[in-house]
PDB file of C-alpha atoms in Angstrom:
ATOM      1  CA  MET A  37      27.133 -16.710 -13.429  1.00 57.00           C
ATOM      2  CA  THR A  38      24.653 -18.935 -15.238  1.00 62.00           C
ATOM      3  CA  PHE A  39      21.071 -17.906 -15.849  1.00 73.00           C
ATOM      4  CA  SER A  40      17.973 -20.048 -15.869  1.00 78.00           C
ATOM      5  CA  ASP A  41      16.271 -20.856 -19.160  1.00 84.00           C
ATOM      6  CA  THR A  42      12.892 -21.254 -17.437  1.00 91.00           C
ATOM      7  CA  ALA A  43      10.328 -18.484 -16.944  1.00 94.00           C
ATOM      8  CA  ALA A  44       9.807 -17.549 -13.292  1.00 96.00           C
ATOM      9  CA  TRP A  45       8.614 -14.625 -11.186  1.00 97.00           C
ATOM     10  CA  TYR A  46      11.248 -12.291  -9.747  1.00 97.00           C
ATOM     11  CA  VAL A  47      11.055  -9.250  -7.470  1.00 97.00           C
ATOM     12  CA  ILE A  48      11.999  -6.002  -9.182  1.00 98.00           C
ATOM     13  CA  HIS A  49      13.163  -2.970  -7.157  1.00 98.00           C
ATOM     14  CA  SER A  50      12.009   0.273  -8.759  1.00 97.00           C
ATOM     15  CA  LYS A  51      12.500   3.962  -8.125  1.00 97.00           C
ATOM     16  CA  PRO A  52      10.148   5.257  -5.393  1.00 96.00           C
ATOM     17  CA  LYS A  53       6.538   5.813  -6.525  1.00 95.00           C
ATOM     18  CA  CYS A  54       7.400   4.437  -9.995  1.00 96.00           C
ATOM     19  CA  GLU A  55       6.467   0.770  -9.552  1.00 96.00           C
ATOM     20  CA  HIS A  56       3.412   0.910 -11.821  1.00 96.00           C
ATOM     21  CA  LEU A  57       5.296   2.928 -14.464  1.00 96.00           C
ATOM     22  CA  ALA A  58       8.212   0.497 -14.535  1.00 97.00           C
ATOM     23  CA  ALA A  59       5.832  -2.478 -14.682  1.00 97.00           C
ATOM     24  CA  ALA A  60       3.853  -0.902 -17.550  1.00 96.00           C
ATOM     25  CA  MET A  61       7.014  -0.089 -19.531  1.00 96.00           C
ATOM     26  CA  MET A  62       8.318  -3.610 -19.016  1.00 96.00           C
ATOM     27  CA  LEU A  63       5.178  -5.080 -20.604  1.00 94.00           C
ATOM     28  CA  SER A  64       6.501  -3.900 -23.975  1.00 94.00           C
ATOM     29  CA  LEU A  65       9.402  -6.347 -23.654  1.00 95.00           C
ATOM     30  CA  PRO A  66       8.879  -9.695 -25.409  1.00 94.00           C
ATOM     31  CA  ASP A  67       7.992 -12.634 -23.141  1.00 94.00           C
ATOM     32  CA  VAL A  68       7.839 -10.516 -19.963  1.00 96.00           C
ATOM     33  CA  GLU A  69       4.770 -10.453 -17.690  1.00 97.00           C
ATOM     34  CA  THR A  70       4.471  -8.021 -14.781  1.00 97.00           C
ATOM     35  CA  TYR A  71       2.324  -7.809 -11.669  1.00 97.00           C
ATOM     36  CA  CYS A  72       2.185  -4.620  -9.611  1.00 97.00           C
ATOM     37  CA  PRO A  73      -0.631  -4.841  -7.022  1.00 96.00           C
ATOM     38  CA  ARG A  74      -1.783  -1.438  -5.741  1.00 96.00           C
ATOM     39  CA  ILE A  75      -4.193  -0.191  -3.085  1.00 93.00           C
ATOM     40  CA  LYS A  76      -6.565   2.780  -3.178  1.00 92.00           C
ATOM     41  CA  PHE A  77      -7.599   4.471   0.065  1.00 85.00           C
ATOM     42  CA  GLN A  78      -8.852   7.756   1.494  1.00 80.00           C
ATOM     43  CA  ARG A  79      -6.869   9.848   3.924  1.00 75.00           C
ATOM     44  CA  ASN A  80      -7.752  13.102   5.671  1.00 66.00           C
ATOM     45  CA  THR A  81      -5.579  16.016   4.594  1.00 66.00           C
ATOM     46  CA  GLN A  82      -5.645  19.791   4.957  1.00 64.00           C
ATOM     47  CA  ARG A  83      -7.971  19.848   1.916  1.00 68.00           C
ATOM     48  CA  GLY A  84     -10.309  17.226   3.380  1.00 66.00           C
ATOM     49  CA  LYS A  85     -10.506  13.559   2.359  1.00 73.00           C
ATOM     50  CA  VAL A  86      -8.299  12.709  -0.613  1.00 81.00           C
ATOM     51  CA  TRP A  87      -7.948   9.421  -2.515  1.00 86.00           C
ATOM     52  CA  PHE A  88      -4.452   7.930  -2.741  1.00 90.00           C
ATOM     53  CA  VAL A  89      -3.207   5.019  -4.855  1.00 93.00           C
ATOM     54  CA  GLU A  90       0.004   3.319  -3.748  1.00 93.00           C
ATOM     55  CA  ALA A  91       1.850   0.107  -4.501  1.00 94.00           C
ATOM     56  CA  LEU A  92       1.059  -2.718  -2.096  1.00 93.00           C
ATOM     57  CA  PHE A  93       4.832  -3.187  -1.807  1.00 94.00           C
ATOM     58  CA  PRO A  94       6.341   0.319  -2.104  1.00 95.00           C
ATOM     59  CA  SER A  95       9.236   0.408  -4.632  1.00 97.00           C
ATOM     60  CA  TYR A  96       8.745  -3.251  -5.607  1.00 97.00           C
ATOM     61  CA  PHE A  97       6.758  -5.276  -8.138  1.00 97.00           C
ATOM     62  CA  PHE A  98       6.970  -8.706  -9.774  1.00 98.00           C
ATOM     63  CA  ALA A  99       8.076  -9.694 -13.273  1.00 98.00           C
ATOM     64  CA  LYS A 100       7.922 -13.121 -14.900  1.00 97.00           C
ATOM     65  CA  PHE A 101      10.600 -13.755 -17.479  1.00 97.00           C
ATOM     66  CA  VAL A 102      13.325 -16.139 -18.643  1.00 95.00           C
ATOM     67  CA  PRO A 103      16.580 -14.748 -17.198  1.00 94.00           C
ATOM     68  CA  LEU A 104      18.689 -16.239 -19.996  1.00 91.00           C
ATOM     69  CA  ASN A 105      16.683 -14.284 -22.611  1.00 93.00           C
ATOM     70  CA  SER A 106      15.401 -11.164 -20.834  1.00 94.00           C
ATOM     71  CA  MET A 107      17.522 -10.368 -17.782  1.00 93.00           C
ATOM     72  CA  ARG A 108      19.501  -7.565 -19.426  1.00 94.00           C
ATOM     73  CA  ALA A 109      16.361  -5.872 -20.849  1.00 96.00           C
ATOM     74  CA  VAL A 110      14.525  -6.159 -17.509  1.00 96.00           C
ATOM     75  CA  LYS A 111      17.503  -4.898 -15.515  1.00 95.00           C
ATOM     76  CA  HIS A 112      17.897  -1.826 -17.729  1.00 96.00           C
ATOM     77  CA  SER A 113      14.201  -0.972 -18.104  1.00 96.00           C
ATOM     78  CA  GLN A 114      13.097   2.547 -17.278  1.00 96.00           C
ATOM     79  CA  ASN A 115      12.621   3.224 -13.504  1.00 97.00           C
ATOM     80  CA  VAL A 116      14.156  -0.146 -12.515  1.00 97.00           C
ATOM     81  CA  VAL A 117      16.841  -0.004  -9.816  1.00 97.00           C
ATOM     82  CA  ARG A 118      17.691  -3.720  -9.816  1.00 96.00           C
ATOM     83  CA  ILE A 119      16.427  -7.271  -9.848  1.00 96.00           C
ATOM     84  CA  VAL A 120      16.371  -8.377  -6.213  1.00 95.00           C
ATOM     85  CA  ASP A 121      18.946 -11.069  -5.487  1.00 93.00           C
ATOM     86  CA  PHE A 122      20.386 -12.788  -2.463  1.00 91.00           C
ATOM     87  CA  GLY A 123      24.158 -13.030  -2.392  1.00 88.00           C
ATOM     88  CA  GLY A 124      24.308 -12.348  -6.125  1.00 86.00           C
ATOM     89  CA  GLN A 125      21.865 -15.166  -6.854  1.00 89.00           C
ATOM     90  CA  MET A 126      18.509 -14.299  -8.461  1.00 90.00           C
ATOM     91  CA  THR A 127      15.840 -16.071  -6.422  1.00 91.00           C
ATOM     92  CA  PRO A 128      12.520 -16.856  -8.099  1.00 95.00           C
ATOM     93  CA  VAL A 129       9.233 -16.210  -6.308  1.00 96.00           C
ATOM     94  CA  PRO A 130       7.007 -19.319  -6.322  1.00 97.00           C
ATOM     95  CA  ASP A 131       3.856 -19.086  -8.488  1.00 96.00           C
ATOM     96  CA  SER A 132       1.843 -19.957  -5.363  1.00 97.00           C
ATOM     97  CA  VAL A 133       2.985 -16.717  -3.667  1.00 96.00           C
ATOM     98  CA  ILE A 134       1.856 -14.624  -6.643  1.00 96.00           C
ATOM     99  CA  GLN A 135      -1.448 -16.530  -6.675  1.00 96.00           C
ATOM    100  CA  THR A 136      -1.963 -15.876  -2.939  1.00 94.00           C
ATOM    101  CA  ILE A 137      -1.371 -12.138  -3.434  1.00 94.00           C
ATOM    102  CA  ARG A 138      -3.824 -12.106  -6.358  1.00 95.00           C
ATOM    103  CA  GLU A 139      -6.440 -13.811  -4.162  1.00 93.00           C
ATOM    104  CA  GLU A 140      -5.895 -11.274  -1.345  1.00 91.00           C
ATOM    105  CA  MET A 141      -6.335  -8.524  -3.943  1.00 92.00           C
ATOM    106  CA  ASP A 142      -9.631 -10.168  -5.004  1.00 91.00           C
ATOM    107  CA  GLY A 143      -8.283 -10.472  -8.553  1.00 89.00           C
ATOM    108  CA  GLN A 144      -7.975  -6.685  -8.903  1.00 91.00           C
ATOM    109  CA  VAL A 145      -4.834  -4.772  -9.818  1.00 90.00           C
ATOM    110  CA  VAL A 146      -5.991  -1.782  -7.714  1.00 93.00           C
ATOM    111  CA  LYS A 147      -7.976  -2.740  -4.598  1.00 92.00           C
ATOM    112  CA  GLU A 148      -9.951  -0.164  -2.615  1.00 89.00           C
ATOM    113  CA  ILE A 149      -9.246  -0.331   1.124  1.00 84.00           C
ATOM    114  CA  GLN A 150     -11.432   1.098   3.894  1.00 76.00           C
ATOM    115  CA  VAL A 151      -9.123   2.039   6.768  1.00 70.00           C
ATOM    116  CA  GLY A 152     -11.893   2.730   9.283  1.00 73.00           C
ATOM    117  CA  VAL A 153     -11.747   3.462  12.973  1.00 79.00           C
ATOM    118  CA  ARG A 154     -12.377   1.203  15.979  1.00 80.00           C
ATOM    119  CA  VAL A 155     -13.104   1.689  19.665  1.00 84.00           C
ATOM    120  CA  GLY A 156      -9.811   2.143  21.520  1.00 86.00           C
ATOM    121  CA  ASP A 157      -7.974   3.738  18.570  1.00 85.00           C
ATOM    122  CA  THR A 158      -5.904   6.847  19.194  1.00 86.00           C
ATOM    123  CA  VAL A 159      -6.993   9.543  16.742  1.00 85.00           C
ATOM    124  CA  GLU A 160      -6.116  13.164  15.993  1.00 84.00           C
ATOM    125  CA  LEU A 161      -8.638  15.882  15.198  1.00 82.00           C
ATOM    126  CA  THR A 162      -7.970  17.520  11.812  1.00 79.00           C
ATOM    127  CA  ASP A 163     -10.659  20.213  11.847  1.00 77.00           C
ATOM    128  CA  GLY A 164     -12.304  22.698  14.162  1.00 77.00           C
ATOM    129  CA  PRO A 165     -11.118  24.555  17.283  1.00 79.00           C
ATOM    130  CA  MET A 166      -9.505  21.419  18.800  1.00 79.00           C
ATOM    131  CA  ARG A 167      -7.511  20.638  15.648  1.00 79.00           C
ATOM    132  CA  GLY A 168      -4.259  18.800  16.407  1.00 82.00           C
ATOM    133  CA  LEU A 169      -5.437  17.355  19.728  1.00 85.00           C
ATOM    134  CA  LYS A 170      -5.424  13.603  20.232  1.00 88.00           C
ATOM    135  CA  GLY A 171      -7.950  11.388  21.927  1.00 88.00           C
ATOM    136  CA  ILE A 172      -9.153   7.803  22.242  1.00 89.00           C
ATOM    137  CA  VAL A 173     -12.240   6.536  20.427  1.00 88.00           C
ATOM    138  CA  ASN A 174     -14.793   5.729  23.126  1.00 88.00           C
ATOM    139  CA  SER A 175     -17.691   4.624  20.885  1.00 86.00           C
ATOM    140  CA  ILE A 176     -18.970   4.661  17.333  1.00 84.00           C
ATOM    141  CA  ALA A 177     -22.209   6.636  16.935  1.00 77.00           C
ATOM    142  CA  ASN A 178     -24.702   6.894  14.057  1.00 67.00           C
ATOM    143  CA  GLY A 179     -23.373   4.086  11.888  1.00 63.00           C
ATOM    144  CA  ASP A 180     -19.798   4.784  10.868  1.00 62.00           C
ATOM    145  CA  ASP A 181     -20.206   8.534  10.309  1.00 76.00           C
ATOM    146  CA  ARG A 182     -19.592   9.817  13.850  1.00 84.00           C
ATOM    147  CA  VAL A 183     -17.445   8.768  16.782  1.00 85.00           C
ATOM    148  CA  LYS A 184     -17.187   9.777  20.425  1.00 88.00           C
ATOM    149  CA  ILE A 185     -13.655  10.593  21.493  1.00 87.00           C
ATOM    150  CA  LEU A 186     -12.342  10.810  25.060  1.00 89.00           C
ATOM    151  CA  MET A 187      -9.999  13.805  25.164  1.00 88.00           C
ATOM    152  CA  GLU A 188      -8.003  15.546  27.844  1.00 85.00           C
ATOM    153  CA  PHE A 189      -8.562  19.274  27.473  1.00 76.00           C
ATOM    154  CA  LEU A 190      -7.756  22.037  29.981  1.00 80.00           C
ATOM    155  CA  GLY A 191      -6.946  19.515  32.696  1.00 82.00           C
ATOM    156  CA  ARG A 192     -10.138  17.455  32.444  1.00 87.00           C
ATOM    157  CA  GLU A 193     -11.364  14.574  30.383  1.00 87.00           C
ATOM    158  CA  SER A 194     -14.243  15.311  28.023  1.00 84.00           C
ATOM    159  CA  LEU A 195     -16.272  13.190  25.651  1.00 87.00           C
ATOM    160  CA  VAL A 196     -16.499  14.862  22.218  1.00 85.00           C
ATOM    161  CA  GLU A 197     -18.596  13.630  19.277  1.00 86.00           C
ATOM    162  CA  VAL A 198     -17.130  14.348  15.833  1.00 84.00           C
ATOM    163  CA  ASN A 199     -17.572  13.273  12.232  1.00 82.00           C
ATOM    164  CA  THR A 200     -15.129  10.589  11.093  1.00 79.00           C
ATOM    165  CA  SER A 201     -14.045  12.883   8.258  1.00 75.00           C
ATOM    166  CA  GLN A 202     -12.516  15.154  10.944  1.00 79.00           C
ATOM    167  CA  ILE A 203     -10.116  12.608  12.420  1.00 80.00           C
ATOM    168  CA  LEU A 204      -6.884  10.899  11.462  1.00 75.00           C
ATOM    169  CA  THR A 205      -6.393   7.333  12.604  1.00 76.00           C
ATOM    170  CA  GLU A 206      -3.029   5.717  13.228  1.00 72.00           C
ATOM    171  CA  HIS A 207      -4.029   2.683  11.141  1.00 66.00           C
ATOM    172  CA  THR A 208      -2.342   2.262   7.804  1.00 70.00           C
ATOM    173  CA  PRO A 209      -4.129   0.956   4.700  1.00 72.00           C
ATOM    174  CA  ARG A 210      -1.820  -2.091   4.690  1.00 70.00           C
ATOM    175  CA  GLU A 211      -2.931  -2.957   8.252  1.00 68.00           C
ATOM    176  CA  ALA A 212      -6.576  -2.606   7.177  1.00 66.00           C
ATOM    177  CA  MET A 213      -5.958  -4.951   4.256  1.00 69.00           C
ATOM    178  CA  ALA A 214      -4.365  -7.489   6.582  1.00 67.00           C
ATOM    179  CA  GLY A 215      -7.482  -7.325   8.769  1.00 61.00           C
ATOM    180  CA  ARG A 216      -5.782  -5.972  11.883  1.00 46.00           C
TER     181      ARG A 216
END
């Protein structure tokens, strides 16, 4: 197998939840550049709202290097599973793709995402006596702080107003980033 003597971006598969660590460690290698876009978002948990930071592409990040010079060092870096290939052939990622991702990330390495809730969303209550019950968002009240949810409870439909901090939405942060 022959390796390219030109620097290009490649997709690196890392151990789960170790993308940013592998990318940071790889920066110590000569002539290797890494890019590991991550998103920051809030999610309701048992303890209330908690901030999470995750890789935009879980278990993957990008590295720019010359395969002829750096492939072995990249492949055997800490937390790296493999360099993604197709049929044994390393396939470079075009610079334009990396540039597009950087633009979508607004030039940030960690971009904060607001998941939000919309009318028609199915949500689950996370607090109070009706905890665990699901309903459909009927309307948004008082800015974005409160919502009215149509719920079926004891055989009848009821409209309940709750704080948005008390509900879980089915939307993922990646969907919110994509504008869905």
